[in-house]
PDB file of C-alpha atoms in Angstrom:
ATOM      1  CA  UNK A   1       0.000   0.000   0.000  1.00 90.00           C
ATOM      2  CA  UNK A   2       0.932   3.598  -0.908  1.00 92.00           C
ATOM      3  CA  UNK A   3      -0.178   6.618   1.033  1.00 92.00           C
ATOM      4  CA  UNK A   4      -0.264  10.585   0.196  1.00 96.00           C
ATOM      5  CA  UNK A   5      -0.117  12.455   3.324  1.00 96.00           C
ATOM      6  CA  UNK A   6       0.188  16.006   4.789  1.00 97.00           C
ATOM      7  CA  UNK A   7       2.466  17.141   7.820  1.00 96.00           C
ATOM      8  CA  UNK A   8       1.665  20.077  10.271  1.00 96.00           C
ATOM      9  CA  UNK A   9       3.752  22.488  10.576  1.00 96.00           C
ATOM     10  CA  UNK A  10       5.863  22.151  14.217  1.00 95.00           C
ATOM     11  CA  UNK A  11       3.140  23.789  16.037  1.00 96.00           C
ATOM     12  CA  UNK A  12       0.401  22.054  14.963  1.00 96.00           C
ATOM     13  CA  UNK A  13       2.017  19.184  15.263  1.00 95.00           C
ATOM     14  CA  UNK A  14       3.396  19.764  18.897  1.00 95.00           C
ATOM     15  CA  UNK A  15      -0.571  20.165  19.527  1.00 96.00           C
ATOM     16  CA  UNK A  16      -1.289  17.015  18.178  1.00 96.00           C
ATOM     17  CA  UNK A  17       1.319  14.801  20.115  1.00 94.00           C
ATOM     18  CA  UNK A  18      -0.005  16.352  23.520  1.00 95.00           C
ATOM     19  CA  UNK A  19      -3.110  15.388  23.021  1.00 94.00           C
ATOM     20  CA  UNK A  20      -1.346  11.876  22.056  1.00 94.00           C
ATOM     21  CA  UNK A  21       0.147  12.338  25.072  1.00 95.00           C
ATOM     22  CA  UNK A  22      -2.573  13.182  27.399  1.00 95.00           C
ATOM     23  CA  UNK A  23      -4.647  10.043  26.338  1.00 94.00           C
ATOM     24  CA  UNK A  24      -1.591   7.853  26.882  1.00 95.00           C
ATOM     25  CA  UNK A  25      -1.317   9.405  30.214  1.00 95.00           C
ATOM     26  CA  UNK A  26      -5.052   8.832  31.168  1.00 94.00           C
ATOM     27  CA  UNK A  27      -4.604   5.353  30.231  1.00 93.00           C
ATOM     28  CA  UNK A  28      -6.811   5.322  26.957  1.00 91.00           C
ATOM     29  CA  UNK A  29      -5.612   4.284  23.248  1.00 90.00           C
ATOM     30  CA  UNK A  30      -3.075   6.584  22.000  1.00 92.00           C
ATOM     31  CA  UNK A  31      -0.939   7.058  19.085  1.00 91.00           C
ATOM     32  CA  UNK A  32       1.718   8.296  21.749  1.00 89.00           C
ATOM     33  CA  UNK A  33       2.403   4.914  21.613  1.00 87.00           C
ATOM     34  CA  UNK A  34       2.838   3.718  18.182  1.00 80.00           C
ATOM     35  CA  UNK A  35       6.992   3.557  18.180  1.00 68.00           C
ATOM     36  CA  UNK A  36       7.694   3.674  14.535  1.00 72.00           C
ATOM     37  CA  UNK A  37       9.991   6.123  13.276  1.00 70.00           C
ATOM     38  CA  UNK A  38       7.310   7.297  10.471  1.00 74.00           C
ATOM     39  CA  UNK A  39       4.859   7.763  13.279  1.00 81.00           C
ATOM     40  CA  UNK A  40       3.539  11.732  13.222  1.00 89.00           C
ATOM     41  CA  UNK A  41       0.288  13.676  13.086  1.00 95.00           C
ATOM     42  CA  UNK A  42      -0.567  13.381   9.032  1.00 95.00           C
ATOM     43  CA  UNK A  43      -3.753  13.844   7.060  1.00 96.00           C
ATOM     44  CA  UNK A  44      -4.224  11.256   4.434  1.00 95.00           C
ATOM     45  CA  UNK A  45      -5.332  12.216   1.183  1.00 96.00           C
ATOM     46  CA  UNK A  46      -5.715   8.779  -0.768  1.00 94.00           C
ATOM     47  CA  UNK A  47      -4.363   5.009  -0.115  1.00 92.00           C
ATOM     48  CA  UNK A  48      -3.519   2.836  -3.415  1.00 93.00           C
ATOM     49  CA  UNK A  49      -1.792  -0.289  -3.974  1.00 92.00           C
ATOM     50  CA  UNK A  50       0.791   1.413  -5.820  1.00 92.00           C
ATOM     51  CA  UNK A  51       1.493   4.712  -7.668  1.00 93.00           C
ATOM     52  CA  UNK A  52       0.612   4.209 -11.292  1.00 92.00           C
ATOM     53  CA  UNK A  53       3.692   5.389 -13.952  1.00 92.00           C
ATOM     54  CA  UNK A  54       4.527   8.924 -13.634  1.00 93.00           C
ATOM     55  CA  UNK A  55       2.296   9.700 -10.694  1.00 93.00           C
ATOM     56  CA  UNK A  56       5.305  10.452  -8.288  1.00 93.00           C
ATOM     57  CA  UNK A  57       5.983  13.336 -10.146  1.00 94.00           C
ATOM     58  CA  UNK A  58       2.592  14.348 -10.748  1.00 95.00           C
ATOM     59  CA  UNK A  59       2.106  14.866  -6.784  1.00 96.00           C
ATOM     60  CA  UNK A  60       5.293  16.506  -6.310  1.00 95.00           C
ATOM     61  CA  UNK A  61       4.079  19.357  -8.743  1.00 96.00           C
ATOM     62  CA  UNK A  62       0.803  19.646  -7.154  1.00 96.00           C
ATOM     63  CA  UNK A  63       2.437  19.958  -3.987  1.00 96.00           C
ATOM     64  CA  UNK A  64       4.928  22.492  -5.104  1.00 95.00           C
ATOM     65  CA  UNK A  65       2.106  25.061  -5.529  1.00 95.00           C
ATOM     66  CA  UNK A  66      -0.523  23.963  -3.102  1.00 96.00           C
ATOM     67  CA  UNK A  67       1.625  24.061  -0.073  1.00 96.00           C
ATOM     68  CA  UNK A  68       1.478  25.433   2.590  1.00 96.00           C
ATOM     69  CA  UNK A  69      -2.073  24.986   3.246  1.00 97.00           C
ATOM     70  CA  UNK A  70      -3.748  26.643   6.069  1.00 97.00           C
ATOM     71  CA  UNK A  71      -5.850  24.545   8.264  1.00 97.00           C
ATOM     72  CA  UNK A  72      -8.377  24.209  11.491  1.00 97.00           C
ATOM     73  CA  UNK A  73      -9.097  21.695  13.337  1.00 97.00           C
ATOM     74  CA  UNK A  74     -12.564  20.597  14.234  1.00 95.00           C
ATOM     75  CA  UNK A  75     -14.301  18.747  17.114  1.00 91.00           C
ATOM     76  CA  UNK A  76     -12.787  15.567  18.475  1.00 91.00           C
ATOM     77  CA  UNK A  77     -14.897  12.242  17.325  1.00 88.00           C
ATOM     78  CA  UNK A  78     -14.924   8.309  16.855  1.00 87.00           C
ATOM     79  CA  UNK A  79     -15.148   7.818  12.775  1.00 86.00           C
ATOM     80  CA  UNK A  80     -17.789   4.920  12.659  1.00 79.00           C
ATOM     81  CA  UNK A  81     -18.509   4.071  16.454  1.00 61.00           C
ATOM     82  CA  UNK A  82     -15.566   2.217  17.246  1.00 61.00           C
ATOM     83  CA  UNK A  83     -12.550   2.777  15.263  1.00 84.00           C
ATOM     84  CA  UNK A  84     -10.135   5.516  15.457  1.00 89.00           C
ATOM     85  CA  UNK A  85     -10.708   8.850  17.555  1.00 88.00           C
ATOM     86  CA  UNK A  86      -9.539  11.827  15.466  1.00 93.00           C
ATOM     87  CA  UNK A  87      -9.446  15.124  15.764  1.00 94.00           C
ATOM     88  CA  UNK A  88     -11.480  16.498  12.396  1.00 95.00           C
ATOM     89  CA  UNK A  89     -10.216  19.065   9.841  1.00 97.00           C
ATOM     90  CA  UNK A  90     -12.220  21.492   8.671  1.00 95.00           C
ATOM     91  CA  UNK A  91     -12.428  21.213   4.691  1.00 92.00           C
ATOM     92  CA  UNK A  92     -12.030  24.482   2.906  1.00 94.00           C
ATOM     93  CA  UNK A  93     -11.809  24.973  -0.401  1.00 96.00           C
ATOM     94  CA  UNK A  94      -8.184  24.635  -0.942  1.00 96.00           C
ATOM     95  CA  UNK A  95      -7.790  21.412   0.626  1.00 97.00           C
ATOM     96  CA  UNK A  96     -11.115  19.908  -1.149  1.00 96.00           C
ATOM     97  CA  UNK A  97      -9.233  21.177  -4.610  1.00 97.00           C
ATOM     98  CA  UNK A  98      -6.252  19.510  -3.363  1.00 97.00           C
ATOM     99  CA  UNK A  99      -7.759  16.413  -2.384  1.00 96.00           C
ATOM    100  CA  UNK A 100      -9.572  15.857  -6.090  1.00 96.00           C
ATOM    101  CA  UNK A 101      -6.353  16.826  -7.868  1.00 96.00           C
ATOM    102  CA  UNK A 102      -4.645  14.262  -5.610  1.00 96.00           C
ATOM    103  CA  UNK A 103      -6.882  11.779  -6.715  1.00 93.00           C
ATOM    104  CA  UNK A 104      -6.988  12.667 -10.557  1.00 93.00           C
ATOM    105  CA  UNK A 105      -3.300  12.393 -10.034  1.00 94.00           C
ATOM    106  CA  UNK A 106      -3.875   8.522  -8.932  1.00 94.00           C
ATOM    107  CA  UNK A 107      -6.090   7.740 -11.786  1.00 89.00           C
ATOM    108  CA  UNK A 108      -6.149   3.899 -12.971  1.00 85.00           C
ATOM    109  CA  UNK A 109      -4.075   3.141  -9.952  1.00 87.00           C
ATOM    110  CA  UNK A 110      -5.128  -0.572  -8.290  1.00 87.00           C
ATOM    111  CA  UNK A 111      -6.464  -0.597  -4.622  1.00 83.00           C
ATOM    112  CA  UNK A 112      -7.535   2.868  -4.391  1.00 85.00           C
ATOM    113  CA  UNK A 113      -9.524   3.282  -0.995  1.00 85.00           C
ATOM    114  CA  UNK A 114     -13.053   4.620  -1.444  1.00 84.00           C
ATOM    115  CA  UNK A 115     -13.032   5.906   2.313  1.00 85.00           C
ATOM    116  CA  UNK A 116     -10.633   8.534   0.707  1.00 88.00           C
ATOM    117  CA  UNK A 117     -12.821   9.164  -2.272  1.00 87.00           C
ATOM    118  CA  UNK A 118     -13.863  12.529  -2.900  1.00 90.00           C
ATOM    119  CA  UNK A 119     -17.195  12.648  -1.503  1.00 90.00           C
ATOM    120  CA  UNK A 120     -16.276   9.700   1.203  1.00 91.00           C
ATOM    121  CA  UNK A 121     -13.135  11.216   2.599  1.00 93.00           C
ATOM    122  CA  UNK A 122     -13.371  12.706   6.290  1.00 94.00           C
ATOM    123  CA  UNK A 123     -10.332  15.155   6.737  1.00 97.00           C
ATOM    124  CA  UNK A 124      -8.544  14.234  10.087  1.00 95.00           C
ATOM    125  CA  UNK A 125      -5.957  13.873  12.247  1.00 96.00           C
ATOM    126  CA  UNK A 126      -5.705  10.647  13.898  1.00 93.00           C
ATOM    127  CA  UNK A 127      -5.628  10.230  17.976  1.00 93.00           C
ATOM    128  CA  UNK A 128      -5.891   6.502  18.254  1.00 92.00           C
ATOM    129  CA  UNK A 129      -6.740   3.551  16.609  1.00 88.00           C
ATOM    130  CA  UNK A 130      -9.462   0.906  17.279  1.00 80.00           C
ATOM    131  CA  UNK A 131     -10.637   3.763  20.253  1.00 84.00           C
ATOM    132  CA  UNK A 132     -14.218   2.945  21.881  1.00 80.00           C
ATOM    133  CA  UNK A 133     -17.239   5.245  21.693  1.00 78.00           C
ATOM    134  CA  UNK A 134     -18.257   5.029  24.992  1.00 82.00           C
ATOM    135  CA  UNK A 135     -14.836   6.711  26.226  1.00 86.00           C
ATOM    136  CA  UNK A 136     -15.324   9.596  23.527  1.00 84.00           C
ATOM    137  CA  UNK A 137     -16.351  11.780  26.136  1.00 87.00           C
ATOM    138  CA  UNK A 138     -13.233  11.471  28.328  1.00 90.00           C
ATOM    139  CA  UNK A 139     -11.261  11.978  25.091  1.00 89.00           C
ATOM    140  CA  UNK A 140     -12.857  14.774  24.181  1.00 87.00           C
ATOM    141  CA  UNK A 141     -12.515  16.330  27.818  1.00 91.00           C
ATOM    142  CA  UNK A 142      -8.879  15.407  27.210  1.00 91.00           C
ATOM    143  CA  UNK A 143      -8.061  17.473  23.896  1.00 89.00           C
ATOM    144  CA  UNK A 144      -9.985  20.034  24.968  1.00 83.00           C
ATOM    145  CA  UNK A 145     -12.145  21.401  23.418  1.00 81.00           C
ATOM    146  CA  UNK A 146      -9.809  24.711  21.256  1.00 84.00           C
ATOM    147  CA  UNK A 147     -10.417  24.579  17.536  1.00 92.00           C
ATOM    148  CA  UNK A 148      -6.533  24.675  16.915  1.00 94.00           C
ATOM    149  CA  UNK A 149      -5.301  26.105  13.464  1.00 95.00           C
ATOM    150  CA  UNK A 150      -1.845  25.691  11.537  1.00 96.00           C
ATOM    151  CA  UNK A 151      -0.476  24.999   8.374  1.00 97.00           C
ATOM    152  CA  UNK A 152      -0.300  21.468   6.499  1.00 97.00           C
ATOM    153  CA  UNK A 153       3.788  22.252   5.174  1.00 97.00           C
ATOM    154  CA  UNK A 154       5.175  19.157   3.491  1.00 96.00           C
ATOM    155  CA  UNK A 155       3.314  15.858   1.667  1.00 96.00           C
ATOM    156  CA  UNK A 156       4.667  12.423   2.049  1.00 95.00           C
ATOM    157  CA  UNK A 157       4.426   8.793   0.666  1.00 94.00           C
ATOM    158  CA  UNK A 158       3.986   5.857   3.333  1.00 91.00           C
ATOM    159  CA  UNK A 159       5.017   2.305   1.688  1.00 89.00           C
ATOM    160  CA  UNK A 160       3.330  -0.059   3.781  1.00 84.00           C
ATOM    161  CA  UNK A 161       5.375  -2.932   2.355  1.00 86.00           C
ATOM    162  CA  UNK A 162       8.848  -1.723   3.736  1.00 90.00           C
ATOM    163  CA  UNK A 163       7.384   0.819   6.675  1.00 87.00           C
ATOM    164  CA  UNK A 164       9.586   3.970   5.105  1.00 86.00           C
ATOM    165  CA  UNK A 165       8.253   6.991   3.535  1.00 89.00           C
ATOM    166  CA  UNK A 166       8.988   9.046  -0.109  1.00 91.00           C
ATOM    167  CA  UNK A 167       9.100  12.916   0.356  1.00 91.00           C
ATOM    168  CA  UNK A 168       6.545  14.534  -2.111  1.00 92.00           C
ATOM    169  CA  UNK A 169       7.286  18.152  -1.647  1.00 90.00           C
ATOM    170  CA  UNK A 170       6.828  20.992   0.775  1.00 86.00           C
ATOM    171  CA  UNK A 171       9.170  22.119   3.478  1.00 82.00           C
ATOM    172  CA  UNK A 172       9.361  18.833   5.841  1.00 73.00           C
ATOM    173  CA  UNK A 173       9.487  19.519   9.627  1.00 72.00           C
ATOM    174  CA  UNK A 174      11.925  18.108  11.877  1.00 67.00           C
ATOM    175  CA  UNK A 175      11.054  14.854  13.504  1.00 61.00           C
TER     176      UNK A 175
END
């Protein structure tokens, strides 16, 4: 599997892991603890199989003009009941042009993920994986409830078959 993702800028970012962080700390599902080097706050755009010919580049110039992207964060929630808690993006209009350019830029490719679709895709920031509804309340007490805002600064490839990721433009922040 292939990935196209968005990184915060450090602030965002730094906002993001806290929150990680305070859920760890309370004792609920976290991505605080997800120990993989690739592990950071990201917004996926689309998931394939693999990157059709050419597409690589494609992404890279999209990202070359489209970034950075300013962006706020939503309300905290449980996508589908009882699978991840995230922390929602709101979806202007610049990142809703992004995402269907993203995905015109993945045409033909195998595997693409129809959660991602445009029209299916919820923007967001994930908190934990495989969190349960009932403790969405605590969660949410947790985060807080600010309406954070940064910038989305540098796109990135996860390869799911050897866990490392491809740079795709933008100014990457330090890990």
């Amino acid at each position: 599997m292939r990935t196209v993702e968005l990184l915060c800028c450090p602030a965002l970012e730094r906002t993001v892991r806290a929150a990680w962080e305070r859920l760890a700390a309370a004792g609920l599902p976290s991505l605080a603890r997800h120990g993989h080097p690739t592990n950071r706050p990201h917004l996926t755009l689309a998931a394939v199989e693999a990157f059709p010919p050419g597409a690589a580049d494609r992404l890279a110039a999209l990202f070359a003009t489209a970034l950075p992207l300013p962006v706020t964060l939503e309300r905290v929630t449980v996508l589908d009941g009882s699978a991840p808690l995230v922390w929602l993006v709101r979806p202007g209009p610049a990142l809703t042009a992004l995402h269907a350019a993203v995905w015109a830029a993945l045409d033909g490719a195998d595997g693409q993920r129809p959660w991602h679709a445009p029209g299916n895709w919820v923007p967001h920031l994930s908190l934990a994986l495989r969190f349960r509804d009932h403790d969405r309340r605590l969660a949410r007490a947790l985060v807080g409830g600010e309406r954070p805002a940064g910038t989305l600064v540098a796109a990135r490839s996860y390869d799911g078959d050897t866990r490392t990721v491809q740079p795709l433009g933008g100014d990457f922040p330090a890990d």
